[in-house]
Each structure stands twice: as C-alpha cells, then as structure tokens.
XYZ file of N, CA, C and O in Angstrom:
600
model
N 10.625 58.457 -35.988
C 12.075 58.554 -35.936
C 12.656 57.174 -35.665
O 12.136 56.400 -34.869
N 13.733 56.871 -36.324
C 14.393 55.584 -36.147
C 15.109 55.545 -34.808
O 15.728 56.513 -34.396
N 15.016 54.429 -34.129
C 15.676 54.226 -32.846
C 17.077 53.684 -33.114
O 17.269 52.478 -33.271
N 18.062 54.575 -33.141
C 19.428 54.214 -33.513
C 20.011 53.126 -32.613
O 20.642 52.180 -33.103
N 19.800 53.220 -31.320
C 20.367 52.211 -30.410
C 19.745 50.838 -30.633
O 20.429 49.825 -30.612
N 18.428 50.805 -30.829
C 17.752 49.525 -31.054
C 18.194 48.903 -32.372
O 18.404 47.695 -32.459
N 18.301 49.719 -33.410
C 18.779 49.212 -34.691
C 20.187 48.657 -34.523
O 20.503 47.569 -35.007
N 21.022 49.382 -33.817
C 22.389 48.931 -33.574
C 22.437 47.602 -32.839
O 23.220 46.709 -33.184
N 21.585 47.456 -31.837
C 21.527 46.181 -31.097
C 21.098 45.038 -32.004
O 21.620 43.930 -31.929
N 20.112 45.323 -32.872
C 19.660 44.273 -33.782
C 20.758 43.901 -34.773
O 20.962 42.716 -35.058
N 21.465 44.891 -35.306
C 22.561 44.606 -36.242
C 23.584 43.702 -35.554
O 24.009 42.684 -36.114
N 23.949 44.054 -34.333
C 24.922 43.250 -33.588
C 24.405 41.834 -33.381
O 25.123 40.856 -33.621
N 23.152 41.702 -32.959
C 22.574 40.380 -32.692
C 22.541 39.530 -33.965
O 22.964 38.370 -33.956
N 22.056 40.104 -35.071
C 21.996 39.357 -36.324
C 23.400 38.991 -36.806
O 23.632 37.884 -37.281
N 24.327 39.916 -36.706
C 25.705 39.667 -37.151
C 26.322 38.532 -36.353
O 26.936 37.616 -36.910
N 26.145 38.575 -35.034
C 26.723 37.543 -34.182
C 26.081 36.180 -34.428
O 26.759 35.158 -34.355
N 24.786 36.157 -34.724
C 24.115 34.888 -35.057
C 24.755 34.233 -36.263
O 24.838 33.007 -36.356
N 25.182 35.073 -37.214
C 25.808 34.557 -38.425
C 27.297 34.263 -38.231
O 27.929 33.698 -39.123
N 27.847 34.683 -37.102
C 29.260 34.461 -36.836
C 30.173 35.414 -37.593
O 31.352 35.113 -37.793
N 29.633 36.553 -38.024
C 30.432 37.546 -38.756
C 31.129 38.484 -37.782
O 30.578 38.815 -36.731
N 32.292 38.925 -38.176
C 32.945 40.055 -37.510
C 32.426 41.308 -38.204
O 31.857 41.239 -39.293
N 32.634 42.456 -37.583
C 32.176 43.707 -38.199
C 32.796 43.894 -39.583
O 32.119 44.368 -40.498
N 34.052 43.515 -39.736
C 34.723 43.674 -41.030
C 34.030 42.847 -42.112
O 33.877 43.305 -43.255
N 33.609 41.627 -41.772
C 32.929 40.765 -42.737
C 31.580 41.365 -43.131
O 31.220 41.386 -44.303
N 30.828 41.857 -42.150
C 29.549 42.486 -42.444
C 29.753 43.711 -43.324
O 29.038 43.907 -44.314
N 30.737 44.517 -42.994
C 31.023 45.723 -43.775
C 31.329 45.371 -45.227
O 30.802 45.992 -46.161
N 32.144 44.358 -45.422
C 32.514 43.938 -46.781
C 31.283 43.453 -47.544
O 31.059 43.852 -48.688
N 30.476 42.613 -46.905
C 29.282 42.078 -47.569
C 28.262 43.172 -47.889
O 27.526 43.062 -48.857
N 28.208 44.202 -47.048
C 27.234 45.283 -47.241
C 27.790 46.411 -48.103
O 27.049 47.320 -48.474
N 29.078 46.367 -48.388
C 29.680 47.442 -49.180
C 29.791 48.741 -48.409
O 29.701 49.833 -48.970
N 29.982 48.643 -47.110
C 30.123 49.807 -46.237
C 31.437 49.681 -45.486
O 32.049 48.609 -45.445
N 31.861 50.753 -44.855
C 33.125 50.705 -44.113
C 32.934 50.012 -42.772
O 31.828 50.010 -42.201
N 34.018 49.446 -42.269
C 33.964 48.826 -40.953
C 33.641 49.870 -39.886
O 32.912 49.601 -38.937
N 34.167 51.090 -40.069
C 33.886 52.164 -39.115
C 32.386 52.473 -39.085
O 31.811 52.709 -38.019
N 31.740 52.447 -40.266
C 30.296 52.712 -40.316
C 29.537 51.626 -39.553
O 28.638 51.933 -38.766
N 29.878 50.373 -39.781
C 29.206 49.273 -39.090
C 29.392 49.418 -37.587
O 28.447 49.253 -36.807
N 30.594 49.751 -37.157
C 30.869 49.933 -35.733
C 30.013 51.050 -35.151
O 29.397 50.895 -34.103
N 29.964 52.185 -35.853
C 29.167 53.314 -35.371
C 27.681 52.969 -35.356
O 26.954 53.335 -34.437
N 27.218 52.228 -36.384
C 25.815 51.825 -36.451
C 25.470 50.916 -35.271
O 24.469 51.123 -34.588
N 26.324 49.930 -35.006
C 26.062 48.999 -33.913
C 26.069 49.692 -32.550
O 25.372 49.259 -31.634
N 26.838 50.737 -32.426
C 26.914 51.455 -31.154
C 25.903 52.585 -31.040
O 25.947 53.371 -30.090
N 24.988 52.672 -32.000
C 23.925 53.671 -31.941
C 24.392 55.081 -32.211
O 23.706 56.040 -31.849
N 25.543 55.214 -32.864
C 26.102 56.544 -33.107
C 25.677 57.146 -34.442
O 25.929 58.316 -34.691
N 25.042 56.351 -35.293
C 24.523 56.869 -36.559
C 23.081 57.273 -36.267
O 22.182 56.443 -36.219
N 22.872 58.558 -36.010
C 21.568 59.039 -35.543
C 20.473 58.970 -36.606
O 19.330 58.717 -36.304
N 20.830 59.228 -37.844
C 19.839 59.182 -38.929
C 20.380 58.326 -40.066
O 20.787 58.841 -41.110
N 20.383 57.002 -39.872
C 20.930 56.139 -40.922
C 20.078 56.225 -42.184
O 18.861 56.353 -42.115
N 20.742 56.192 -43.319
C 20.036 56.236 -44.596
C 19.418 54.870 -44.870
O 19.999 53.829 -44.558
N 18.247 54.904 -45.463
C 17.539 53.668 -45.772
C 18.387 52.783 -46.681
O 18.419 51.561 -46.510
N 19.099 53.368 -47.622
C 19.959 52.589 -48.520
C 21.041 51.837 -47.756
O 21.338 50.679 -48.057
N 21.626 52.505 -46.757
C 22.644 51.849 -45.930
C 22.036 50.712 -45.124
O 22.596 49.615 -45.044
N 20.880 50.979 -44.516
C 20.221 49.943 -43.725
C 19.783 48.776 -44.604
O 19.865 47.613 -44.191
N 19.338 49.070 -45.805
C 18.935 48.022 -46.734
C 20.120 47.135 -47.094
O 19.992 45.895 -47.137
N 21.276 47.738 -47.338
C 22.482 46.964 -47.663
C 22.898 46.094 -46.478
O 23.268 44.921 -46.650
N 22.814 46.643 -45.279
C 23.152 45.885 -44.066
C 22.158 44.727 -43.897
O 22.553 43.595 -43.613
N 20.870 45.010 -44.078
C 19.836 43.973 -43.942
C 20.078 42.838 -44.935
O 20.000 41.652 -44.562
N 20.371 43.177 -46.190
C 20.641 42.139 -47.193
C 21.845 41.292 -46.787
O 21.819 40.069 -46.889
N 22.894 41.946 -46.315
C 24.104 41.222 -45.902
C 23.835 40.301 -44.721
O 24.486 39.264 -44.563
N 22.852 40.661 -43.893
C 22.500 39.862 -42.722
C 21.380 38.858 -43.016
O 20.984 38.100 -42.139
N 20.853 38.895 -44.252
C 19.743 38.022 -44.664
C 18.505 38.222 -43.798
O 17.838 37.262 -43.397
N 18.198 39.487 -43.492
C 16.978 39.835 -42.776
C 16.244 40.885 -43.595
O 16.821 41.518 -44.474
N 14.978 41.078 -43.293
C 14.229 42.119 -44.003
C 14.614 43.490 -43.449
O 15.069 43.600 -42.307
N 14.395 44.496 -44.253
C 14.641 45.863 -43.798
C 13.735 46.192 -42.612
O 14.179 46.773 -41.622
N 12.464 45.780 -42.690
C 11.544 45.991 -41.566
C 12.055 45.313 -40.306
O 11.983 45.871 -39.214
N 12.542 44.090 -40.455
C 13.069 43.360 -39.313
C 14.248 44.070 -38.684
O 14.385 44.105 -37.453
N 15.091 44.649 -39.516
C 16.252 45.373 -39.002
C 15.826 46.655 -38.292
O 16.309 46.968 -37.207
N 14.895 47.380 -38.875
C 14.478 48.661 -38.308
C 13.571 48.486 -37.096
O 13.763 49.114 -36.064
N 12.579 47.608 -37.213
C 11.550 47.511 -36.176
C 11.648 46.261 -35.302
O 10.929 46.140 -34.322
N 12.483 45.328 -35.679
C 12.592 44.085 -34.925
C 11.757 43.007 -35.558
O 10.940 43.254 -36.445
N 11.981 41.795 -35.113
C 11.267 40.648 -35.659
C 9.807 40.698 -35.226
O 9.505 40.928 -34.063
N 8.933 40.467 -36.169
C 7.504 40.447 -35.866
C 7.147 39.126 -35.205
O 7.772 38.105 -35.481
N 6.153 39.136 -34.339
C 5.689 37.864 -33.777
C 5.288 36.927 -34.908
O 4.746 37.354 -35.916
N 5.541 35.643 -34.747
C 5.323 34.687 -35.817
C 3.902 34.109 -35.841
O 3.424 33.684 -36.878
N 3.229 34.053 -34.722
C 1.900 33.433 -34.680
C 0.939 34.340 -33.925
O 1.356 35.251 -33.215
N -0.331 34.040 -34.055
C -1.332 34.784 -33.295
C -1.071 34.647 -31.800
O -1.246 35.591 -31.042
N -0.639 33.461 -31.382
C -0.362 33.241 -29.959
C 0.782 34.148 -29.489
O 0.724 34.726 -28.410
N 1.832 34.306 -30.324
C 2.930 35.207 -29.982
C 2.428 36.639 -29.849
O 2.834 37.373 -28.957
N 1.545 37.022 -30.752
C 1.004 38.384 -30.727
C 0.191 38.605 -29.453
O 0.358 39.606 -28.757
N -0.688 37.656 -29.137
C -1.507 37.792 -27.934
C -0.645 37.826 -26.681
O -0.882 38.623 -25.771
N 0.359 36.969 -26.623
C 1.232 36.938 -25.446
C 1.999 38.253 -25.325
O 2.140 38.798 -24.230
N 2.475 38.783 -26.440
C 3.194 40.057 -26.404
C 2.272 41.183 -25.964
O 2.656 42.037 -25.152
N 1.056 41.203 -26.477
C 0.103 42.239 -26.090
C -0.239 42.157 -24.609
O -0.352 43.170 -23.925
N -0.426 40.947 -24.118
C -0.812 40.774 -22.726
C 0.269 41.271 -21.768
O -0.036 41.648 -20.641
N 1.519 41.276 -22.207
C 2.608 41.751 -21.348
C 2.762 43.274 -21.389
O 3.533 43.828 -20.625
N 2.028 43.926 -22.263
C 2.140 45.377 -22.383
C 1.339 46.046 -21.272
O 0.166 45.726 -21.077
N 1.956 46.991 -20.548
C 1.249 47.620 -19.433
C -0.003 48.382 -19.860
O -0.933 48.521 -19.088
N -0.082 48.816 -21.078
C -1.228 49.600 -21.524
C -2.241 48.770 -22.317
O -3.095 49.304 -22.994
N -2.141 47.459 -22.199
C -3.031 46.581 -22.952
C -4.499 46.839 -22.600
O -5.359 46.888 -23.468
N -4.786 47.002 -21.311
C -6.173 47.246 -20.892
C -6.696 48.542 -21.499
O -7.863 48.617 -21.901
N -5.857 49.552 -21.600
C -6.260 50.821 -22.205
C -6.581 50.606 -23.683
O -7.588 51.099 -24.198
N -5.733 49.828 -24.353
C -5.975 49.547 -25.770
C -7.275 48.784 -25.957
O -8.043 49.057 -26.880
N -7.534 47.835 -25.067
C -8.771 47.065 -25.172
C -9.985 47.965 -24.931
O -11.011 47.813 -25.593
N -9.864 48.889 -23.997
C -10.968 49.826 -23.750
C -11.222 50.670 -25.001
O -12.384 50.933 -25.358
N -10.154 51.073 -25.676
C -10.305 51.840 -26.925
C -10.986 50.996 -27.996
O -11.810 51.499 -28.758
N -10.633 49.712 -28.043
C -11.267 48.811 -28.998
C -12.762 48.719 -28.723
O -13.581 48.793 -29.641
N -13.123 48.571 -27.460
C -14.538 48.485 -27.093
C -15.266 49.761 -27.517
O -16.351 49.714 -28.102
N -14.649 50.907 -27.265
C -15.270 52.182 -27.647
C -15.449 52.247 -29.164
O -16.503 52.666 -29.658
N -14.431 51.805 -29.901
C -14.537 51.789 -31.362
C -15.629 50.860 -31.845
O -16.365 51.177 -32.785
N -15.749 49.707 -31.179
C -16.796 48.759 -31.564
C -18.181 49.330 -31.306
O -19.120 49.042 -32.043
N -18.307 50.130 -30.263
C -19.603 50.735 -29.962
C -20.026 51.686 -31.077
O -21.206 51.859 -31.333
N -19.056 52.290 -31.742
C -19.358 53.251 -32.803
C -19.458 52.587 -34.177
O -19.918 53.198 -35.129
N -19.033 51.328 -34.290
C -19.058 50.623 -35.574
C -20.478 50.149 -35.896
O -21.305 49.984 -35.003
N -20.712 49.914 -37.194
C -22.019 49.367 -37.548
C -22.066 47.895 -37.153
O -21.045 47.267 -36.861
N -23.254 47.342 -37.108
C -23.471 45.981 -36.592
C -22.658 44.932 -37.343
O -22.089 44.017 -36.730
N -22.569 45.056 -38.656
C -21.837 44.067 -39.449
C -20.343 44.072 -39.098
O -19.738 43.016 -38.892
N -19.744 45.261 -39.031
C -18.327 45.362 -38.668
C -18.095 44.869 -37.241
O -17.123 44.171 -36.962
N -18.972 45.240 -36.347
C -18.852 44.833 -34.942
C -18.901 43.310 -34.831
O -18.078 42.686 -34.175
N -19.863 42.673 -35.514
C -19.980 41.216 -35.473
C -18.735 40.545 -36.063
O -18.270 39.522 -35.552
N -18.197 41.129 -37.122
C -16.989 40.588 -37.750
C -15.816 40.598 -36.768
O -15.149 39.581 -36.567
N -15.575 41.738 -36.132
C -14.455 41.864 -35.191
C -14.666 40.963 -33.980
O -13.758 40.233 -33.569
N -15.841 40.981 -33.412
C -16.116 40.154 -32.230
C -15.991 38.672 -32.576
O -15.442 37.888 -31.795
N -16.432 38.300 -33.758
C -16.292 36.910 -34.192
C -14.837 36.471 -34.220
O -14.485 35.376 -33.774
N -13.973 37.336 -34.734
C -12.545 37.007 -34.772
C -11.949 36.957 -33.373
O -11.128 36.086 -33.074
N -12.335 37.888 -32.520
C -11.829 37.872 -31.142
C -12.274 36.606 -30.412
O -11.483 35.982 -29.691
N -13.520 36.216 -30.610
C -14.010 34.987 -29.973
C -13.290 33.759 -30.513
O -12.966 32.836 -29.769
N -13.008 33.777 -31.803
C -12.267 32.667 -32.407
C -10.867 32.558 -31.802
O -10.399 31.459 -31.486
N -10.206 33.685 -31.638
C -8.878 33.677 -31.007
C -8.960 33.200 -29.564
O -8.105 32.434 -29.106
N -9.986 33.646 -28.857
C -10.142 33.233 -27.466
C -10.360 31.726 -27.368
O -9.789 31.063 -26.502
N -11.171 31.165 -28.269
C -11.394 29.710 -28.268
C -10.110 28.973 -28.637
O -9.788 27.936 -28.057
N -9.386 29.522 -29.587
C -8.169 28.853 -30.072
C -7.081 28.828 -29.013
O -6.406 27.826 -28.830
N -6.897 29.934 -28.320
C -5.773 30.038 -27.405
C -6.163 29.980 -25.941
O -5.342 29.658 -25.101
N -7.378 30.332 -25.622
C -7.821 30.302 -24.231
C -6.966 31.186 -23.350
O -6.197 32.018 -23.815
N -7.099 31.005 -22.055
C -6.383 31.838 -21.099
C -4.888 31.602 -21.098
O -4.125 32.448 -20.668
N -4.407 30.435 -21.589
C -2.979 30.155 -21.548
C -2.168 31.086 -22.445
O -0.975 31.207 -22.275
N -2.812 31.750 -23.409
C -2.078 32.648 -24.304
C -1.614 33.899 -23.587
O -0.678 34.553 -24.015
N -2.278 34.234 -22.473
C -1.918 35.444 -21.762
C -0.939 35.097 -20.660
O -1.315 34.621 -19.600
N 0.339 35.335 -20.956
C 1.397 35.027 -19.998
C 1.280 35.947 -18.794
O 0.819 37.080 -18.919
N 1.709 35.488 -17.609
C 1.664 36.365 -16.451
C 2.547 37.587 -16.666
O 3.559 37.516 -17.358
N 2.137 38.693 -16.091
C 2.912 39.925 -16.227
C 4.252 39.761 -15.525
O 4.351 39.076 -14.515
N 5.322 40.384 -16.072
C 6.612 40.316 -15.409
C 6.537 40.950 -14.024
O 5.675 41.782 -13.754
N 7.464 40.566 -13.156
C 7.465 41.063 -11.774
C 7.599 42.584 -11.711
O 7.093 43.214 -10.792
N 8.265 43.169 -12.710
C 8.466 44.622 -12.677
C 7.343 45.393 -13.371
O 7.424 46.592 -13.557
N 6.260 44.703 -13.752
C 5.134 45.383 -14.403
C 4.412 46.253 -13.388
O 4.367 45.940 -12.199
N 3.820 47.364 -13.842
C 3.087 48.222 -12.922
C 1.938 47.454 -12.268
O 1.301 46.620 -12.890
N 1.683 47.735 -10.999
C 0.646 47.024 -10.262
C -0.757 47.445 -10.668
O -1.714 46.754 -10.379
N -0.875 48.576 -11.355
C -2.200 49.034 -11.730
C -2.664 48.454 -13.059
O -3.751 48.742 -13.506
N -1.833 47.603 -13.681
C -2.229 47.004 -14.952
C -3.335 45.990 -14.696
O -3.212 45.124 -13.853
N -4.424 46.123 -15.417
C -5.538 45.200 -15.239
C -5.460 44.140 -16.318
O -4.948 44.392 -17.401
N -5.989 42.939 -16.043
C -5.935 41.892 -17.052
C -6.828 42.250 -18.234
O -7.776 43.018 -18.094
N -6.508 41.702 -19.406
C -7.324 42.006 -20.575
C -8.721 41.424 -20.422
O -8.904 40.382 -19.804
N -9.718 42.117 -20.982
C -11.084 41.603 -20.877
C -11.274 40.373 -21.757
O -10.600 40.211 -22.756
N -12.184 39.525 -21.377
C -12.519 38.357 -22.184
C -13.333 38.799 -23.385
O -13.963 39.853 -23.376
N -13.325 37.994 -24.431
C -14.071 38.335 -25.643
C -15.553 38.503 -25.337
O -16.224 39.362 -25.912
N -16.075 37.694 -24.405
C -17.498 37.815 -24.054
C -17.785 39.170 -23.403
O -18.859 39.729 -23.580
N -16.790 39.707 -22.665
C -16.957 41.038 -22.081
C -17.026 42.091 -23.177
O -17.763 43.069 -23.079
N -16.231 41.885 -24.238
C -16.258 42.834 -25.353
C -17.628 42.805 -26.038
O -18.171 43.822 -26.393
N -18.153 41.599 -26.208
C -19.439 41.471 -26.885
C -20.541 42.149 -26.080
O -21.410 42.819 -26.627
N -20.504 41.979 -24.752
C -21.557 42.574 -23.943
C -21.408 44.080 -23.805
O -22.363 44.763 -23.493
N -20.219 44.612 -24.085
C -20.000 46.060 -23.958
C -20.513 46.796 -25.181
O -20.609 48.004 -25.176
N -20.826 46.065 -26.230
C -21.256 46.736 -27.476
C -22.740 46.838 -27.584
O -23.511 46.233 -26.964
C-alpha cells in the first residue's frame, strides 16, 4: 500500500527545492491545484500511478523516488542506513541462516562480497545508533563472523 503522507511530504520537499508554488506544479503536471494540495497533505489515500507519474515528471524525479523516496547513492550510504535500523541484527542473523542453507559456491560468492565491503568501508561505515534507538539493538556482525557461522 502506498504511504500517502510520505508521498505528500516528498512532493512538498521536491516542489520546494525547485521553488515552485503548488499552482506551478499543478500546471506543469496537468493536474488541479486542489489535487496537488490534497496530495501534499496526505489526503489522497489511493493516488493513481498516472497522477503520480505526471507529478514526478513535473518535479524531474523518478516515479520510484516519489513513491519510495530517494535510494542511497553509494554502498557506504546503504551500509550506514542499514546499521541505523533497529532490526539490522535480526536481518544479519537471517542472512547467516540463509548462507548455512546455500551451496558452497553461492556462500563463497556472498561472503566474498561482504568481506570486500568490510575492507572497503571498515568500521567507519557503521554510524553510531541514534540516541532514541532501542537499547537492545546489537551491533552488526563482522564479515569474519559471518564466514565462521557457515
């Protein structure tokens, strides 16, 4: 399901970056100003993909970017974002379990990439958890821990 409020926030943020008023965005997208206002305020519960596509084009962003947000640009951004997620340790445990069930060739391939990322970014890629993060969040395992768990 589309997150109407988040989409609305992104539309507002992108529009303001471009210095557009709602009327200008509406005109460029071929939609009414009232629609843009309702979209930005999260009041369009099930926006049509065609409408969102027109808004995205008018804002010079991808449809995916409008719906889901901007993707991390680098591997380091991805690792830092993952490390801040409270359930990162759970995801890593699932990865280890999956690697245990994988054949040796697939396991070596995945572990090789994880080790490469660890060498490339080291511990500095994992930003400290925010102050409001749950206290039970454990730090992500090192790539060598993943290798020994398989």
